[in-house]
Amino acid sequence: MKRKINAILASLLFVFAGAISCAKTDPGVEPTPTPDPGPGPGPDPITPSLFVSVELSSYESAGGTTPDEDLLKNLRACLFEEGQMVAIYDHPTDSEKGFGFEIDRNDGTLYVLNLSTDQLDLNKLLAEGCTEEEWLSTYIGIERGTPIQFISGSTEISSDRSNSIRLSRGFARFDLRIRTVGKAEIKSLTWENCALQTRLFSNNEIEDSESGQITTHPSSPFTEDTEGVAYLYEQQNPEALLRAEAIVHGKPCLLEAKIPAQIQRNHIYTITLTKDEADQDIQFTIESWENGEDTNLYPDLGQQIVIDTEQSELPLGAEISGDGARLTLSHSHADFLLVLDCNDELEIIPSEMGHLTIEAIGTTRGVPGKNRFRISKPLYTPGMAAEELDIQFRRKGLNNIYPEDRLTIRLLANPVRLEGEIAFDIDSYAFDFDRYVDNELGRFILPAEKELQVEFPEGEDAWIQLVPSEESNLVIRVLGGWRPNDPKADGRIQEATLVICNAADGSERECYRISRRNYGLPVTWFHGVWWCKYNARGNSRDFEDQILCTSDPAALAGKNVLDYLRDCSAEEFYELWGWAYQGDSGKGMRVIEKDGILVMDGFSTSSSVHINKLPATTLAPDGYELPSMEEFNRIFDATDYVWVMWSGSHQLRNPWNGHSRINREQRRRNDLTIGSVQATDLLCIGMSSPDFPEHEAIVWYGPGAQWNNDGIKHSNHYNNILFGVYSPEGSGWYMAGSMAGLYLTQNGAGTKDTRVLRFKKSPVEYIY
């Protein structure tokens, strides 16, 4: 009866029953107990020990002769005498005698294999009295969906001669050969109708066995010649197929090839993917090496293509491998002459060469076997990955392309590494953020011999600062700065040049241009926060819809904001005053007349997003955000009611750095007509600190909140302003009450309520 080994078959459609148990030839007869050869004083000193050497044989076909040394790990042996297992040997020795097993008996048959105890429990078989007939009928299945790579062998031992065992692989190996012009990759291999079990020891016959599907999924696609892409058990099955999921020349394809009808253990087979020309059909085949007779995929071409180091004009830092077939270039720009030794004239096969260009310029006149090429490459920027390219040639007069007719060129990465968003273009050596950015723009990690400098065009502000990081002086942080009320912050392109050079003398300069859009909103400082002077309007996220520093109407009029709002025309006042927001769209709503009342144009009673609970930067332009509840408290949170319909002052409940008094000054507009509605008593309230007179007051203005279809008028006025506040818990500030008693109160309101948005400048490390 065949013995089966349970080899983790849970993912397959068959199961080998249970753990290994040695089935008896005659199940009705109990085996004769065998003494336990476990721990003890060792072999009888009267019986001399025999040494049985062990070695792994080569494959029985061409294509691979290097032993798989890992297979010699975990070797174990068992001895049979007169058809009965009598001893187990767990550990081979490696001594002057060689590598093998010390045996404490003089005759019998010794079997050696490399299966673990989980795969085959020899101690259990010994205890059960396993017979040699049962042992030779033992099968092994697959593990984790693939055949087990095991080796086995045996010999009859004798004290009259030297004893040795040549172990043979219990599987066949499949190698991959890719013969394509351009890129090809194989993502998976699926073997259909393949043997799922095999005997531990070959009996020189291939028997029918249970078959099924085996799939190989490499961790990354196969893109080059690869040994051992798959392993199969021996089988005789003309219906077996291989299907491969591949990408050739950028096009996905499903390839199919018939597996040789007979697969033999300890043999090598080749899977070959061939596509020489762009319009040629893909060829996908599997063949046995058969001592190399039929699968020699390329002719004897004589001389290998190598680099002529004397005639080539190589750039500084270039390195050539010992065999002359591999060239390594530094990250620097290069344009040079490369001369290759070859008895034949070489043609370059067009393929993807990345940033490398190569042009044939003919053979050396009067010197046979010299092929000349002009090669150029750009400077590799920091952050660019190294590349390795195979330049494939065809010998003139031959139709086929052969894999050894290639030159490998490795293009090294820039030794300066780069972290962050910056990624310099290889053609322009520039990077444009194309928006306003500040704070850390990126990090340069420098070699010890390099330094980073920054240069600005004539007339440009020093908007970038280079700062060593805390962890290392060789890690340089590139900081984008900000200037309060910058008169040039109109959205113009702001540039700088980052220069990498030798720290010793400034030589070997690499120059990289960096740029951003320089936008800025007018601000005033109050208790540690740079507050915007004006409410948001239009698209709240778009600088172009906001009042910029260069178009600050109050500054252009030579006034502060409070006085400007008092003195400007009704039309100008309406442009600033009449904006509010709802939800997360950032789309501003304007005050309009509808059926005789003032409402926010676009107001919706179905809005479900609470502005205050959004991230602080959600509705703001780049570099700005909604102030937090705590930052509003530095102005509003007083010890008593803050009556905003009057000028006056109030004391903060929690003084900011010892500063507690807030002065209030109010103005009113009564001349605004929207449609047919006259809007009167429109408040503008300036708040300032007497401790910081150099900073302009913050001025609060805007339409009352709308929360239903009744519009923005409440208690017969339009000043019940609800402020947008960053508050994840949903709290906020609101001007409540009538014009006889209008006061500040904490009220986060709901999702439908409209709010005015007053942003602040987000914290910035570098102010210039």
Coordinates of C-alpha atoms in Angstrom, one line a residue, residues 184-418:
A184 CA 9.0 42.0 -21.1
E185 CA 7.8 40.8 -17.7
I186 CA 6.0 37.7 -16.5
K187 CA 3.6 38.2 -13.6
S188 CA 2.5 34.7 -13.0
L189 CA 2.9 31.1 -14.1
T190 CA 0.1 28.6 -13.9
W191 CA 0.7 24.9 -14.4
E192 CA -2.3 22.8 -15.4
N193 CA -2.6 19.0 -15.0
C194 CA 0.6 18.6 -13.1
A195 CA 1.6 15.9 -10.6
L196 CA 0.8 16.8 -7.0
Q197 CA 2.8 13.9 -5.4
T198 CA 5.8 11.8 -6.1
R199 CA 7.8 8.9 -4.5
L200 CA 10.5 9.7 -2.1
F201 CA 12.8 7.4 -4.0
S202 CA 12.8 6.9 -7.7
N203 CA 12.2 3.4 -9.1
N204 CA 13.2 4.5 -12.6
E205 CA 9.6 4.5 -13.7
I206 CA 7.2 7.4 -13.9
E207 CA 3.8 6.4 -12.6
D208 CA 0.5 8.0 -13.0
S209 CA -0.3 10.2 -9.9
E210 CA -2.9 12.7 -8.8
S211 CA -2.7 15.9 -10.8
G212 CA -4.0 19.5 -10.4
Q213 CA -3.0 23.1 -10.8
I214 CA 0.1 24.8 -9.4
T215 CA 0.6 28.6 -9.6
T216 CA 3.7 30.7 -9.2
H217 CA 3.3 34.3 -8.2
P218 CA 6.7 36.0 -7.9
S219 CA 7.1 38.9 -5.4
S220 CA 7.9 41.0 -8.4
P221 CA 7.5 40.2 -12.1
F222 CA 10.3 38.2 -13.9
T223 CA 12.0 40.6 -16.2
E224 CA 15.2 38.8 -17.1
D225 CA 16.7 35.3 -17.4
T226 CA 16.0 33.6 -14.1
E227 CA 16.9 30.1 -12.8
G228 CA 14.4 28.1 -10.8
V229 CA 11.2 30.1 -11.5
A230 CA 9.3 26.9 -10.8
Y231 CA 9.7 23.2 -9.7
L232 CA 7.6 20.2 -10.6
Y233 CA 7.4 16.6 -9.7
E234 CA 8.1 13.9 -12.3
Q235 CA 5.2 13.1 -14.5
Q236 CA 4.0 11.5 -17.7
N237 CA 1.1 13.6 -19.0
P238 CA 0.6 14.9 -22.5
E239 CA -2.3 17.1 -21.4
A240 CA -0.1 19.3 -19.1
L241 CA 0.0 23.0 -20.0
L242 CA 1.7 26.2 -18.8
R243 CA -0.2 29.5 -18.9
A244 CA 1.7 32.8 -18.2
E245 CA 0.4 36.2 -17.5
A246 CA 2.8 38.6 -19.2
I247 CA 3.4 42.1 -20.4
V248 CA 5.4 42.4 -23.6
H249 CA 6.2 45.8 -25.2
G250 CA 3.8 47.3 -22.7
K251 CA 0.8 45.2 -23.8
P252 CA -0.8 42.6 -21.4
C253 CA -1.0 39.1 -22.9
L254 CA -1.8 35.6 -21.8
L255 CA 0.7 33.0 -23.1
E256 CA 0.3 29.3 -23.3
A257 CA 2.8 26.5 -23.9
K258 CA 2.6 22.7 -23.8
I259 CA 4.7 21.1 -21.1
P260 CA 6.8 18.2 -22.3
A261 CA 4.8 15.0 -22.0
Q262 CA 7.5 13.5 -19.8
I263 CA 9.0 15.5 -16.9
Q264 CA 11.9 13.7 -15.1
R265 CA 13.2 14.4 -11.7
N266 CA 16.7 16.0 -11.3
H267 CA 16.4 17.5 -14.8
I268 CA 16.3 21.1 -16.0
Y269 CA 13.8 22.5 -18.4
T270 CA 13.7 26.0 -20.1
I271 CA 10.7 28.3 -20.6
T272 CA 11.6 30.6 -23.4
L273 CA 9.8 33.9 -24.3
T274 CA 10.9 35.2 -27.7
K275 CA 10.1 38.3 -29.6
D276 CA 12.8 39.8 -31.8
E277 CA 11.1 42.5 -33.8
A278 CA 8.2 44.8 -33.0
D279 CA 5.9 43.1 -35.5
Q280 CA 6.9 39.5 -34.8
D281 CA 4.6 37.2 -33.0
I282 CA 5.5 36.2 -29.5
Q283 CA 6.9 32.7 -29.1
F284 CA 6.4 30.9 -25.8
T285 CA 8.0 27.4 -25.5
I286 CA 9.2 24.8 -22.9
E287 CA 12.0 22.4 -23.7
S288 CA 14.3 20.0 -21.9
W289 CA 18.0 20.9 -22.0
E290 CA 18.7 17.3 -23.0
N291 CA 22.4 17.8 -22.5
G292 CA 22.1 21.1 -24.4
E293 CA 21.6 19.5 -27.8
D294 CA 18.3 21.0 -28.8
T295 CA 17.9 24.0 -26.5
N296 CA 21.2 25.8 -27.2
L297 CA 19.3 29.1 -27.8
Y298 CA 22.2 30.9 -29.4
P299 CA 25.1 29.9 -31.6
D300 CA 28.8 30.0 -30.7
L301 CA 29.6 33.5 -31.5
G302 CA 33.2 33.5 -30.5
Q303 CA 34.4 36.7 -29.0
Q304 CA 32.2 38.4 -26.4
I305 CA 31.5 42.1 -26.8
V306 CA 33.7 44.0 -24.4
I307 CA 34.7 47.6 -23.8
D308 CA 38.0 48.8 -25.3
T309 CA 39.4 50.7 -22.4
E310 CA 42.3 52.2 -24.3
Q311 CA 40.4 53.6 -27.3
S312 CA 37.3 54.6 -25.3
E313 CA 37.2 58.2 -24.0
L314 CA 35.5 57.5 -20.7
P315 CA 34.2 60.3 -18.4
L316 CA 35.7 60.9 -14.9
G317 CA 34.4 58.3 -12.4
A318 CA 33.4 55.7 -15.0
E319 CA 34.1 52.1 -14.0
I320 CA 34.3 49.0 -16.1
S321 CA 33.6 45.5 -14.7
G322 CA 36.3 42.8 -14.8
D323 CA 34.7 41.1 -17.8
G324 CA 34.5 44.3 -19.8
A325 CA 30.8 43.9 -20.4
R326 CA 29.5 46.4 -17.8
L327 CA 30.0 50.1 -17.6
T328 CA 29.1 52.2 -14.5
L329 CA 28.6 56.0 -14.9
S330 CA 28.4 58.6 -12.1
H331 CA 25.3 60.8 -11.7
S332 CA 27.1 63.7 -13.5
H333 CA 26.5 64.8 -17.1
A334 CA 28.5 62.8 -19.6
D335 CA 29.1 62.9 -23.4
F336 CA 31.8 60.5 -24.5
L337 CA 33.2 58.0 -27.0
L338 CA 32.7 54.3 -26.3
V339 CA 34.6 51.7 -28.3
L340 CA 33.6 48.1 -28.2
D341 CA 35.7 45.1 -29.2
C342 CA 33.9 42.7 -31.5
N343 CA 34.9 40.8 -34.6
D344 CA 31.5 41.7 -36.2
E345 CA 30.0 45.1 -37.0
L346 CA 27.3 45.8 -34.4
E347 CA 23.8 47.3 -34.8
I348 CA 22.0 48.8 -31.9
I349 CA 18.5 47.3 -31.3
P350 CA 16.0 50.1 -30.5
S351 CA 14.7 49.8 -27.0
E352 CA 13.8 51.9 -24.0
M353 CA 17.0 53.6 -22.8
G354 CA 15.6 56.0 -20.3
H355 CA 17.7 59.1 -20.2
L356 CA 20.6 57.6 -22.1
T357 CA 21.3 58.3 -25.8
I358 CA 23.6 56.1 -27.8
E359 CA 24.6 56.7 -31.5
A360 CA 26.7 54.5 -33.7
I361 CA 29.5 56.4 -35.4
G362 CA 31.1 53.6 -37.3
T363 CA 34.0 51.3 -36.9
T364 CA 37.6 52.5 -36.3
R365 CA 39.2 53.0 -39.7
G366 CA 41.9 50.6 -40.4
V367 CA 41.4 48.8 -37.1
P368 CA 39.1 45.7 -37.4
G369 CA 36.8 44.7 -34.6
K370 CA 36.4 48.2 -33.2
N371 CA 32.8 49.5 -33.0
R372 CA 32.5 53.2 -32.0
F373 CA 29.5 54.8 -30.3
R374 CA 28.7 58.3 -28.9
I375 CA 27.0 58.1 -25.6
S376 CA 25.5 61.0 -23.6
K377 CA 23.5 61.2 -20.4
P378 CA 22.2 64.2 -18.4
L379 CA 23.0 65.1 -14.9
Y380 CA 20.9 63.0 -12.6
T381 CA 19.1 65.2 -10.1
P382 CA 18.8 64.5 -6.4
G383 CA 16.0 62.1 -5.8
M384 CA 16.3 60.3 -9.1
A385 CA 16.7 56.6 -8.9
A386 CA 19.7 54.7 -10.3
E387 CA 19.0 52.9 -13.6
E388 CA 20.5 49.8 -15.1
L389 CA 20.1 49.5 -18.9
D390 CA 20.9 46.6 -21.2
I391 CA 22.0 47.8 -24.6
Q392 CA 21.2 45.0 -27.0
F393 CA 23.2 44.6 -30.2
R394 CA 22.8 42.5 -33.3
R395 CA 25.8 41.3 -35.3
K396 CA 25.5 42.5 -38.8
G397 CA 24.5 39.7 -41.1
L398 CA 22.6 37.7 -38.5
N399 CA 18.8 37.6 -38.2
N400 CA 18.5 36.7 -34.6
I401 CA 19.4 38.6 -31.5
Y402 CA 21.4 36.8 -28.8
P403 CA 21.4 37.7 -25.1
E404 CA 25.2 37.8 -24.6
D405 CA 25.4 40.5 -27.3
R406 CA 24.6 43.2 -24.9
L407 CA 26.3 45.9 -22.8
T408 CA 25.0 46.7 -19.4
I409 CA 25.3 50.3 -18.4
R410 CA 24.5 51.3 -14.8
L411 CA 23.7 55.0 -14.2
L412 CA 24.3 55.8 -10.6
A413 CA 21.9 58.0 -8.5
N414 CA 22.9 61.4 -7.3
P415 CA 24.7 61.0 -4.0
V416 CA 22.6 63.8 -2.6
R417 CA 19.2 62.5 -1.5
L418 CA 16.1 64.5 -1.5

